[in-house]
Each structure stands twice: as structure tokens, then as C-alpha cells.
Coordinates of C-alpha atoms and ligand atoms in Angstrom, one line a residue:
M1 CA 0.0 0.0 0.0
S2 CA 1.1 3.5 -0.6
N3 CA 2.2 5.5 2.5
K4 CA 0.3 8.6 1.4
L5 CA -2.6 10.0 3.5
W6 CA -4.8 9.2 0.5
G7 CA -3.0 5.9 -0.1
G8 CA -5.8 3.3 0.6
R9 CA -6.8 2.5 -2.9
F10 CA -3.2 2.4 -4.2
E11 CA -1.2 -0.8 -4.5
E12 CA 2.1 0.7 -5.5
Q13 CA 4.4 3.4 -3.9
S14 CA 4.7 6.6 -5.9
E15 CA 8.0 7.6 -7.4
A16 CA 9.9 10.5 -6.1
W17 CA 10.3 12.3 -9.4
V18 CA 6.6 12.0 -10.1
D19 CA 5.8 13.3 -6.5
Q20 CA 8.1 16.2 -7.2
F21 CA 6.1 17.2 -10.2
G22 CA 2.8 17.0 -8.4
A23 CA 3.9 18.6 -5.2
S24 CA 3.2 22.3 -4.4
I25 CA 4.8 22.4 -1.0
E26 CA 7.8 24.3 -2.2
F27 CA 5.6 27.4 -2.8
D28 CA 2.4 26.7 -0.9
Q29 CA 4.2 26.7 2.5
K30 CA 3.6 30.4 2.3
L31 CA 0.1 29.5 3.2
A32 CA 1.2 27.6 6.4
K33 CA -0.3 30.2 8.8
E34 CA -3.6 30.4 6.9
D35 CA -3.8 26.6 6.7
L36 CA -3.5 26.4 10.5
L37 CA -6.1 29.1 11.0
G38 CA -8.4 27.3 8.7
S39 CA -8.0 24.1 10.6
L40 CA -8.5 25.8 13.9
A41 CA -11.8 27.2 12.8
H42 CA -12.8 23.9 11.3
V43 CA -12.1 21.8 14.3
K44 CA -13.8 24.2 16.6
M45 CA -16.9 24.0 14.4
L46 CA -16.6 20.1 14.4
G47 CA -16.7 20.2 18.2
K48 CA -19.5 22.8 18.5
C49 CA -21.7 20.9 16.0
Q50 CA -20.9 17.6 17.8
I51 CA -19.5 16.0 14.6
I52 CA -16.5 14.9 16.8
Q53 CA -16.4 14.8 20.6
A54 CA -15.5 18.0 22.4
E55 CA -12.4 16.3 24.0
E56 CA -11.2 15.3 20.5
A57 CA -11.7 18.8 19.1
E58 CA -9.8 20.1 22.1
E59 CA -6.9 17.7 21.6
I60 CA -6.8 18.6 17.9
R61 CA -6.9 22.3 18.8
K62 CA -4.0 22.0 21.2
G63 CA -2.0 20.1 18.6
L64 CA -2.6 22.9 16.0
E65 CA -1.7 25.5 18.5
R66 CA 1.6 23.7 19.1
L67 CA 2.2 23.6 15.3
F68 CA 1.5 27.3 15.2
T69 CA 4.2 28.0 17.8
K70 CA 6.6 25.7 16.0
L71 CA 5.8 27.5 12.7
E72 CA 6.6 30.8 14.3
N73 CA 9.9 29.4 15.6
N74 CA 10.8 28.0 12.3
Q75 CA 10.8 24.5 13.6
L76 CA 8.5 22.8 11.0
T77 CA 10.0 20.7 8.2
F78 CA 7.9 20.1 5.2
T79 CA 8.5 17.3 2.7
V80 CA 7.8 16.9 -1.0
S81 CA 6.5 13.3 -0.4
N82 CA 3.6 15.0 1.6
E83 CA 2.8 16.9 -1.5
D84 CA 1.3 20.1 -0.3
I85 CA 0.9 22.4 2.8
H86 CA -2.4 20.7 3.8
L87 CA -1.1 17.1 3.9
N88 CA 2.2 18.2 5.5
M89 CA 0.3 19.9 8.2
E90 CA -1.9 16.9 8.8
K91 CA 1.1 14.6 8.9
L92 CA 2.8 17.0 11.4
L93 CA -0.4 16.9 13.5
Y94 CA -0.2 13.1 13.6
E95 CA 3.3 13.4 14.9
E96 CA 2.1 15.9 17.5
I97 CA -1.1 14.2 18.8
G98 CA -1.4 10.7 17.2
E99 CA -4.4 9.0 15.7
V100 CA -7.0 11.6 16.8
A101 CA -5.4 13.9 14.2
G102 CA -7.3 11.8 11.6
K103 CA -10.6 13.4 12.7
L104 CA -9.6 16.9 11.6
H105 CA -10.4 16.2 8.0
T106 CA -14.0 15.2 8.7
A107 CA -16.4 17.1 6.5
R108 CA -13.6 18.8 4.7
S109 CA -11.6 18.5 1.5
R110 CA -8.3 19.9 0.4
N111 CA -10.3 21.6 -2.2
D112 CA -12.2 23.9 0.1
Q113 CA -9.2 24.0 2.4
V114 CA -6.9 25.4 -0.2
A115 CA -9.5 27.9 -1.4
T116 CA -10.0 29.1 2.2
D117 CA -6.3 29.5 2.6
M118 CA -6.0 31.6 -0.6
H119 CA -8.9 33.9 0.4
L120 CA -7.4 34.4 3.8
Y121 CA -4.0 35.1 2.5
L122 CA -5.1 37.5 -0.2
K123 CA -7.5 39.4 2.0
Y124 CA -4.6 40.5 4.3
Q125 CA -2.2 41.1 1.4
V126 CA -4.7 43.4 -0.3
I127 CA -5.1 45.3 2.9
A128 CA -1.3 45.6 3.2
I129 CA -1.0 46.8 -0.4
N130 CA -3.6 49.4 0.2
E131 CA -1.7 50.7 3.2
V132 CA 1.4 51.3 1.1
L133 CA -0.7 52.7 -1.8
S134 CA -2.1 55.2 0.7
E135 CA 1.4 56.3 1.7
L136 CA 2.1 57.0 -2.0
L137 CA -1.0 59.0 -2.3
T138 CA 0.1 61.1 0.6
T139 CA 3.5 61.6 -0.9
L140 CA 1.9 62.7 -4.2
V141 CA -0.3 65.2 -2.4
N142 CA 2.6 66.6 -0.6
K143 CA 4.8 66.8 -3.7
A144 CA 2.0 68.4 -5.7
E145 CA 1.3 71.0 -3.0
A146 CA 5.0 71.9 -2.9
N147 CA 5.0 72.3 -6.7
I148 CA 1.8 74.1 -7.6
N149 CA 3.6 77.1 -8.9
V150 CA 6.3 75.2 -10.7
I151 CA 5.6 75.5 -14.5
M152 CA 6.5 72.8 -17.0
P153 CA 5.6 71.9 -20.6
G154 CA 2.5 69.7 -20.8
Y155 CA 2.9 67.1 -23.6
T156 CA 0.8 65.3 -26.2
H157 CA 2.6 62.9 -28.5
L158 CA 5.6 63.8 -26.3
Q159 CA 5.6 67.2 -28.0
H160 CA 5.3 70.4 -26.2
A161 CA 1.6 71.2 -26.1
Q162 CA 0.6 73.7 -23.3
P163 CA 2.3 74.9 -20.2
I164 CA 1.0 73.2 -17.1
S165 CA 1.6 73.2 -13.3
L166 CA 3.9 70.5 -12.1
G167 CA 1.4 70.0 -9.3
H168 CA -1.3 69.3 -11.8
H169 CA 0.9 66.6 -13.4
L170 CA 1.5 65.0 -10.1
M171 CA -2.2 65.1 -9.2
A172 CA -3.0 63.2 -12.4
Y173 CA -1.1 60.3 -10.9
H174 CA -2.8 60.8 -7.6
S175 CA -6.2 60.3 -9.5
M176 CA -4.8 57.2 -11.1
F177 CA -3.6 55.6 -7.9
Q178 CA -6.7 56.6 -6.1
R179 CA -8.7 54.5 -8.6
D180 CA -6.3 51.6 -8.0
L181 CA -6.9 51.9 -4.3
E182 CA -10.7 52.0 -4.8
R183 CA -10.6 49.0 -7.2
L184 CA -8.6 46.9 -4.6
E185 CA -10.9 48.0 -1.9
E186 CA -13.9 47.1 -3.8
S187 CA -12.6 43.7 -4.8
L188 CA -12.3 42.8 -1.0
K189 CA -16.1 42.2 -1.1
R190 CA -15.4 39.1 -3.2
I191 CA -12.1 38.1 -1.5
D192 CA -13.7 38.3 1.9
L193 CA -15.8 35.1 1.3
S194 CA -15.5 31.7 2.9
P195 CA -15.5 28.6 0.7
L196 CA -14.9 26.4 3.7
G197 CA -17.6 23.7 4.0
S198 CA -18.0 23.3 0.3
A199 CA -16.0 20.2 0.9
A200 CA -14.7 18.4 -2.2
L201 CA -17.4 19.9 -4.5
A202 CA -20.9 19.0 -3.3
G203 CA -21.1 20.1 0.4
T204 CA -21.3 17.4 3.1
T205 CA -23.7 15.0 4.9
F206 CA -22.3 16.2 8.2
P207 CA -24.3 19.0 10.1
I208 CA -21.6 21.6 9.7
D209 CA -22.1 25.3 10.3
R210 CA -20.5 27.3 7.5
Y211 CA -21.4 30.6 9.0
Y212 CA -19.7 29.7 12.2
T213 CA -16.3 29.0 10.6
A214 CA -16.7 32.1 8.4
E215 CA -17.2 34.1 11.5
L216 CA -14.3 32.6 13.3
L217 CA -12.1 33.3 10.2
G218 CA -13.3 36.8 10.0
F219 CA -15.0 36.4 6.6
S220 CA -18.0 38.6 5.8
D221 CA -20.0 35.9 4.1
I222 CA -19.9 32.4 2.6
Y223 CA -19.8 31.2 -1.0
A224 CA -23.5 30.5 -2.0
N225 CA -22.6 27.5 -4.1
S226 CA -20.3 24.7 -3.2
L227 CA -19.1 23.9 -6.7
D228 CA -18.3 27.6 -7.2
G229 CA -16.7 27.7 -3.7
V230 CA -14.0 25.2 -4.6
S231 CA -13.3 26.2 -8.2
D232 CA -13.7 30.0 -8.3
R233 CA -10.4 31.8 -8.8
D234 CA -12.1 35.1 -10.1
F235 CA -10.9 36.7 -6.9
I236 CA -7.3 36.1 -7.8
L237 CA -7.9 37.1 -11.4
E238 CA -9.4 40.4 -10.2
F239 CA -6.4 40.9 -8.0
L240 CA -4.0 40.2 -10.8
S241 CA -5.9 42.5 -13.1
N242 CA -6.1 45.3 -10.5
S243 CA -2.3 44.8 -9.9
S244 CA -1.7 45.0 -13.6
I245 CA -3.4 48.3 -13.8
L246 CA -1.6 49.5 -10.8
M247 CA 1.8 48.4 -12.2
M248 CA 1.0 50.1 -15.5
H249 CA 0.4 53.3 -13.7
L250 CA 3.7 53.0 -11.8
S251 CA 5.4 52.1 -15.1
R252 CA 4.1 55.2 -16.9
F253 CA 5.4 57.3 -14.1
C254 CA 8.7 55.5 -14.1
E255 CA 9.0 56.1 -17.8
E256 CA 8.6 59.9 -17.2
I257 CA 11.2 59.8 -14.4
I258 CA 13.6 58.1 -16.7
L259 CA 13.0 60.8 -19.3
W260 CA 13.0 63.6 -16.9
T261 CA 16.4 62.5 -15.3
S262 CA 18.0 62.1 -18.7
H263 CA 20.6 64.6 -20.0
E264 CA 18.1 65.9 -22.6
F265 CA 15.4 66.8 -20.1
Q266 CA 17.2 67.4 -16.8
F267 CA 13.7 68.1 -15.3
A268 CA 14.4 66.1 -12.2
T269 CA 17.2 64.6 -10.1
L270 CA 17.1 61.3 -8.2
T271 CA 19.0 61.0 -4.9
D272 CA 22.0 58.6 -4.9
A273 CA 20.1 56.2 -2.8
F274 CA 17.7 55.5 -5.7
S275 CA 20.3 55.5 -8.4
T276 CA 23.1 53.2 -9.6
G277 CA 26.4 53.5 -11.4
S278 CA 28.1 51.8 -14.2
S279 CA 30.9 49.3 -13.9
I280 CA 32.7 50.9 -16.9
M281 CA 31.5 54.5 -17.4
P282 CA 32.5 56.5 -14.3
Q283 CA 30.1 59.4 -15.0
K284 CA 26.9 57.3 -15.1
K285 CA 24.1 57.8 -12.7
N286 CA 21.3 55.5 -13.8
P287 CA 17.6 55.4 -12.8
D288 CA 17.7 51.6 -12.3
M289 CA 14.9 51.4 -9.8
A290 CA 12.5 53.2 -12.1
E291 CA 13.5 50.9 -14.9
L292 CA 13.1 47.8 -12.8
I293 CA 9.6 48.8 -11.8
R294 CA 8.8 49.4 -15.5
G295 CA 10.3 46.0 -16.3
K296 CA 8.5 44.2 -13.4
T297 CA 5.2 45.3 -14.9
G298 CA 5.7 42.6 -17.5
R299 CA 5.8 39.8 -15.0
V300 CA 2.6 41.0 -13.3
Y301 CA 0.8 41.1 -16.8
G302 CA 2.3 37.7 -17.4
N303 CA 0.8 36.3 -14.1
L304 CA -2.6 37.6 -15.1
F305 CA -2.5 36.0 -18.6
S306 CA -1.1 32.8 -17.1
L307 CA -4.0 32.3 -14.8
L308 CA -6.6 33.5 -17.3
T309 CA -5.2 30.7 -19.6
V310 CA -5.1 28.1 -16.8
L311 CA -8.8 28.7 -16.1
K312 CA -10.3 29.0 -19.5
G313 CA -10.9 25.3 -20.2
L314 CA -11.6 24.0 -16.8
P315 CA -14.8 22.0 -16.3
L316 CA -16.3 22.2 -12.8
A317 CA -15.2 21.8 -10.1
Y318 CA -11.7 21.3 -8.7
N319 CA -9.0 20.3 -11.2
K320 CA -5.3 20.0 -10.2
D321 CA -4.6 22.8 -12.8
L322 CA -5.8 25.1 -10.0
Q323 CA -2.6 24.4 -8.2
E324 CA -1.0 26.7 -10.8
D325 CA -2.9 29.7 -9.3
K326 CA -0.4 30.2 -6.5
E327 CA 3.0 31.2 -7.7
G328 CA 1.7 34.0 -9.8
M329 CA -0.4 35.4 -7.0
F330 CA 2.6 35.3 -4.5
D331 CA 4.9 36.8 -7.0
T332 CA 2.4 39.6 -7.8
V333 CA 1.9 40.4 -4.1
S334 CA 5.6 40.8 -3.5
T335 CA 6.3 42.6 -6.7
V336 CA 3.5 45.1 -6.1
L337 CA 4.5 45.7 -2.5
Q338 CA 8.2 46.1 -3.3
S339 CA 7.5 48.3 -6.3
L340 CA 5.2 50.6 -4.4
K341 CA 7.7 51.0 -1.5
I342 CA 10.6 51.6 -3.8
F343 CA 8.6 54.0 -5.9
N344 CA 7.3 55.9 -2.9
G345 CA 10.9 56.3 -1.5
M346 CA 12.2 57.4 -4.9
L347 CA 9.5 59.9 -5.6
A348 CA 9.6 61.4 -2.0
T349 CA 13.3 62.1 -2.4
M350 CA 13.3 63.2 -6.0
T351 CA 13.9 66.9 -6.7
F352 CA 12.7 69.0 -9.6
N353 CA 14.8 71.4 -11.5
E354 CA 12.2 74.2 -11.6
E355 CA 14.3 76.6 -13.7
I356 CA 14.9 74.0 -16.5
M357 CA 11.3 73.0 -16.4
K358 CA 10.0 76.6 -16.8
D359 CA 12.7 77.5 -19.3
A360 CA 11.4 74.6 -21.4
T361 CA 8.1 76.5 -21.8
Q362 CA 9.9 79.7 -22.9
K363 CA 11.8 78.3 -25.9
D364 CA 8.8 76.7 -27.6
F365 CA 5.4 77.4 -29.1
S366 CA 3.4 76.0 -26.2
N367 CA 1.8 79.5 -26.0
A368 CA 0.3 79.2 -29.5
T369 CA -3.2 78.2 -28.1
E370 CA -3.0 81.4 -26.0
L371 CA -2.7 83.5 -29.1
A372 CA -5.5 81.6 -30.9
D373 CA -7.8 81.9 -27.8
Y374 CA -7.0 85.7 -27.6
L375 CA -8.1 86.1 -31.2
A376 CA -11.2 84.0 -30.7
T377 CA -12.1 86.2 -27.7
K378 CA -11.9 89.2 -29.9
G379 CA -14.5 87.7 -32.2
I380 CA -12.5 85.9 -34.8
P381 CA -13.8 82.4 -35.4
F382 CA -11.6 79.9 -33.6
R383 CA -10.8 77.9 -36.9
Q384 CA -9.7 81.2 -38.6
A385 CA -7.7 82.2 -35.5
H386 CA -6.0 78.7 -35.5
E387 CA -5.0 79.3 -39.2
I388 CA -3.6 82.8 -38.5
V389 CA -1.5 81.5 -35.5
G390 CA -0.3 78.4 -37.5
K391 CA 1.0 80.7 -40.2
L392 CA 2.7 82.9 -37.6
V393 CA 4.3 79.8 -36.0
L394 CA 5.6 78.7 -39.4
D395 CA 7.0 82.1 -40.1
C396 CA 8.7 82.2 -36.6
T397 CA 10.3 78.8 -37.2
K398 CA 11.8 80.1 -40.5
K399 CA 13.2 83.1 -38.6
G400 CA 14.3 81.2 -35.6
I401 CA 12.2 83.2 -33.1
Y402 CA 9.2 82.6 -30.8
L403 CA 5.7 84.1 -30.6
Q404 CA 6.8 86.4 -27.7
D405 CA 9.5 87.8 -30.1
V406 CA 7.1 89.0 -32.8
S407 CA 6.6 92.8 -32.7
L408 CA 3.3 94.4 -32.0
A409 CA 3.4 95.9 -35.5
E410 CA 3.9 92.6 -37.1
Y411 CA 1.1 91.2 -35.1
Q412 CA -1.2 94.0 -36.1
A413 CA -0.3 93.4 -39.7
V414 CA -1.8 89.9 -39.5
A415 CA -4.7 90.7 -37.1
S416 CA -5.7 94.3 -36.3
V417 CA -7.4 93.2 -33.1
I418 CA -4.1 92.3 -31.4
E419 CA -3.1 94.9 -28.8
A420 CA -0.1 95.4 -26.6
D421 CA -1.5 93.2 -23.8
I422 CA -0.9 90.2 -26.0
Y423 CA 2.6 89.7 -24.4
K424 CA 1.0 89.2 -21.0
F425 CA -1.2 86.5 -22.4
L426 CA 1.8 84.8 -24.0
A427 CA 3.6 84.4 -20.7
S428 CA 3.5 80.8 -19.5
E429 CA 2.4 81.8 -16.0
T430 CA -0.6 83.5 -17.5
A431 CA -1.4 80.5 -19.7
V432 CA -1.4 78.3 -16.6
A433 CA -3.2 80.7 -14.3
R434 CA -6.0 81.2 -16.7
R435 CA -6.9 77.5 -17.3
N436 CA -9.4 77.4 -14.4
S437 CA -12.0 75.3 -16.0
A438 CA -13.0 72.5 -13.7
G439 CA -10.2 70.0 -13.4
G440 CA -7.8 72.2 -15.4
T441 CA -4.2 73.1 -14.7
G442 CA -5.1 76.7 -13.3
F443 CA -3.3 77.2 -10.0
A444 CA -6.6 77.7 -8.3
E445 CA -8.0 74.5 -9.7
V446 CA -4.9 72.5 -8.6
E447 CA -5.2 73.9 -5.1
K448 CA -8.8 72.7 -5.1
A449 CA -7.8 69.2 -6.3
I450 CA -5.2 69.0 -3.6
A451 CA -7.6 70.2 -0.9
A452 CA -10.1 67.6 -2.0
A453 CA -7.5 64.9 -2.0
K454 CA -6.5 65.8 1.5
K455 CA -10.0 65.2 2.9
Ligands
LIG1 N1 -2.2 21.5 -3.6 C1 -3.5 21.6 -4.1 C2 -3.7 22.9 -4.8 O1 -3.0 23.8 -4.6 C3 -4.5 21.4 -3.0 C4 -5.8 20.8 -3.4 C5 -5.6 19.4 -3.9 N2 -6.8 18.7 -4.1 C6 -6.9 17.6 -4.8 N3 -8.0 17.1 -5.0 N4 -5.8 17.0 -5.3 O2 -4.7 23.1 -5.6

């Protein structure tokens, strides 16, 4: 007979190399704590519902508590021949308390057990991620507030478009990360559900109390359908999808930091702590951390696509394919947590080169819209105003000058409505200050956005 916990119907021993392929213990030992918590709740319920005797439940509880202490002291050894965290724990419990350990698995399957572990694990990781995300939101608000009056070129197509407040630019990211926080928060509703008691797939003949175990584990509700309870991995997909969007936001910001710290831009400077050097080029100061976060975004997308693909052909209910749900989830949790922490530190210590940023809005045509708007305000249809300014810009580029260098006489020759106040309108401060439509870059609007974010 096989020496496995499930070995009864097997005549032959398994082979180590086959066991190795089927085992998940190398990675699912991350769920050791959750597995013990799930077992503690389950055995308490078995006792309370008189499915096993109160003394037996108590013995098992004590054994599980001892395993908990050993786990915390790094005294548990897991083996591949025991396949996964659930069977390893059960074997360890036998060693701890003997035969009575065999009663723990009454009215339970590894299928609802593993799903319960994953829900518990992810719930607390999402809460942890949102804490770090909140810190990033605070950093962004502080940085934005300190830089409301810093003027920089706003871009479309990575070409100078219109001058904006750096505070406004930073608050755009605040909006993005705020949505990420809300998405994760909202997803908790579906993570915070107990599959325990679904058993293998169909529920159980024992008079279990699923609400009781859910309550003991701190879950808000239970899965309504036992087949769904053991085979649903939507909550992980949602997490991977929300993480992908979050990483995409980080990656876009990183891309800007990489550009801004380049010799061509020189808009921002990273502290040494968040930069690295080159082994050959002594002058180098590279934005490695920003690049790595941008790069790690790829593995998070990969984890999402990997699980989507694992799930797409699965018939109900549990299939061993589902064991493939774990590594991508663990990897995403640690990647997102680390990326957020590093990014937050990098951003908090990054300085902006205000002069260079502002200067970039002087030697360009980002004030062309101001001139067109000026003409439109004086009654010239906007399309016509656009055409007039377009021609002026073309003329300037040929002469190697900018709109603020054109003389009043030259302006009046193309449009008699232009007066001496035009130069005030062409200044980038004015361009920013006047854009006070709701959500615009006007200083007053940015102040409002910051005040709203602080609430
Ligand atoms: N290690 C398995 C997993 O991660 C646990 C569930 C195993 N269930 C089973 N019927 N083989 O999915």
C-alpha cells in the first residue's frame, strides 16, 4: 500500500520524481499560517456541531496551536512526499497528537481548504498593499502641494503642447492611484468570502455550520454554491488584473522619471540612494529602480495572462490545474508591495529642476493656443484664429524666433485686433493661471484638487 494520506486505494508506492512534479509544498508553504487558522476554525466547528467529541476537538486544537508555535519558531519541516501544505500539516499533526489527528479532515476536503487559505492570504495582502498605496497618495499630495507654482511643458505625442503646473501633473497620478486603491478596496467584497464547508465539491452530509467557521475566520459571508466555492479563482484574477493596472500606472510614471532625469530633459534629479552607477562608465548615474519597476510590470501582466489561460478550459469543479494559481499570486503580491515601496521612496526624495522645467516653456510654441484663444475672444472664429497662428508659427520657425519675439506691428499686420496686452497672455504663468475650467491646470484648480485629496 502507498504511504500517502490518501494511499488506501493504491497498491504501488509513488515515485519520487513524479511526486516532485505534483507537489506544491515548495511554494504553498507560504500558506502555512492560513492553513493552520483554517484548521483551527474547522475543528472548533466540528466540536461545536458535535460532529466529533468535544475532547477530541480540544486535543486537535492544542496540537494545532503547538504547530503554530513551531511554525513561528521555524521548527516545522515540510517534505515533498507529503505533496502540499495541507497534507504536510496533517502529517505533522499526527506526529504531534497521534491517531486523533485523523478526525480533523471530517467534513472537509483539500479543495475547500486550499480555497479558504487563498482567500485568507489574499485578503490581508490586499489590505497591506492598500496601506502602502495610501502612503504613496500622501507623498503625491505633498509633492503636488509643494510644486503648484512650478511650470513645465505639458505634452501630447511627447511634443510640447501647453504649459501646465507640475502640481497638476502629479495630481493626475494621484487620480490614477486613487482609482487603484478603490478597485482593490472594492474587490475585497469578493475576496472576503468563505468557501470552507464546500468540501470536495458538493457540500457534506455532516451537520456543519459554515457561517460559524466564516465568522471565526473573519469572513463577511460564505460562498453560496459549493461547486463555485472550490473552483472559483475570479478573486485572484481580479487581484492580478487590478495589480496589472496599478503596475501600468507605476510604469508610466517611471518612464517619465527616466525621461526627466535624462541629460536631454534634466527636469528632475534622483537621490544617490535610488540611483546606480556603471561598472565601466565613471560618470553614469542611472535610474535603475524606475527601470526595474517598469520591467516588473511585465511579469505581473504575465501572471494575469497565465491564470486566465489556466482557467479557460476547466470543467467544474476542482482540477489540479488550479494548483497553478499560487506562484503568480505570491509573485504579484511581493512585486506590487516592493515596487510601491521603492517608488514611494524614490518619488519622495526626487527633486525637480524648476528653472529648467520653466525654461522649457519659454523656448517653444506652447503658448500658441493662448494667441488663438486671444483672437477668438476678440470675435475671430476659432478655426480662422488657428489658421492665423499656424502661419505665424511657421513664419517664426523660419526666422528662428518665438511668438513672444514677434513685434506688435507685425502682429497687427496679420490681425488688427491684437493689442499690446498680448505679451502678458503669451507668458506661461498666465497660460497656466487662466486655465481654471473644472479639473484644469489653473493654480486655483490645482489647489482645489489638492484640498479635495487631503480630505
Ligand atoms: N495543492 C493543491 C492545490 O494547490 C490542493 C488541493 C488538492 N486537491 C486535490 N483534490 N488534489 O490546488
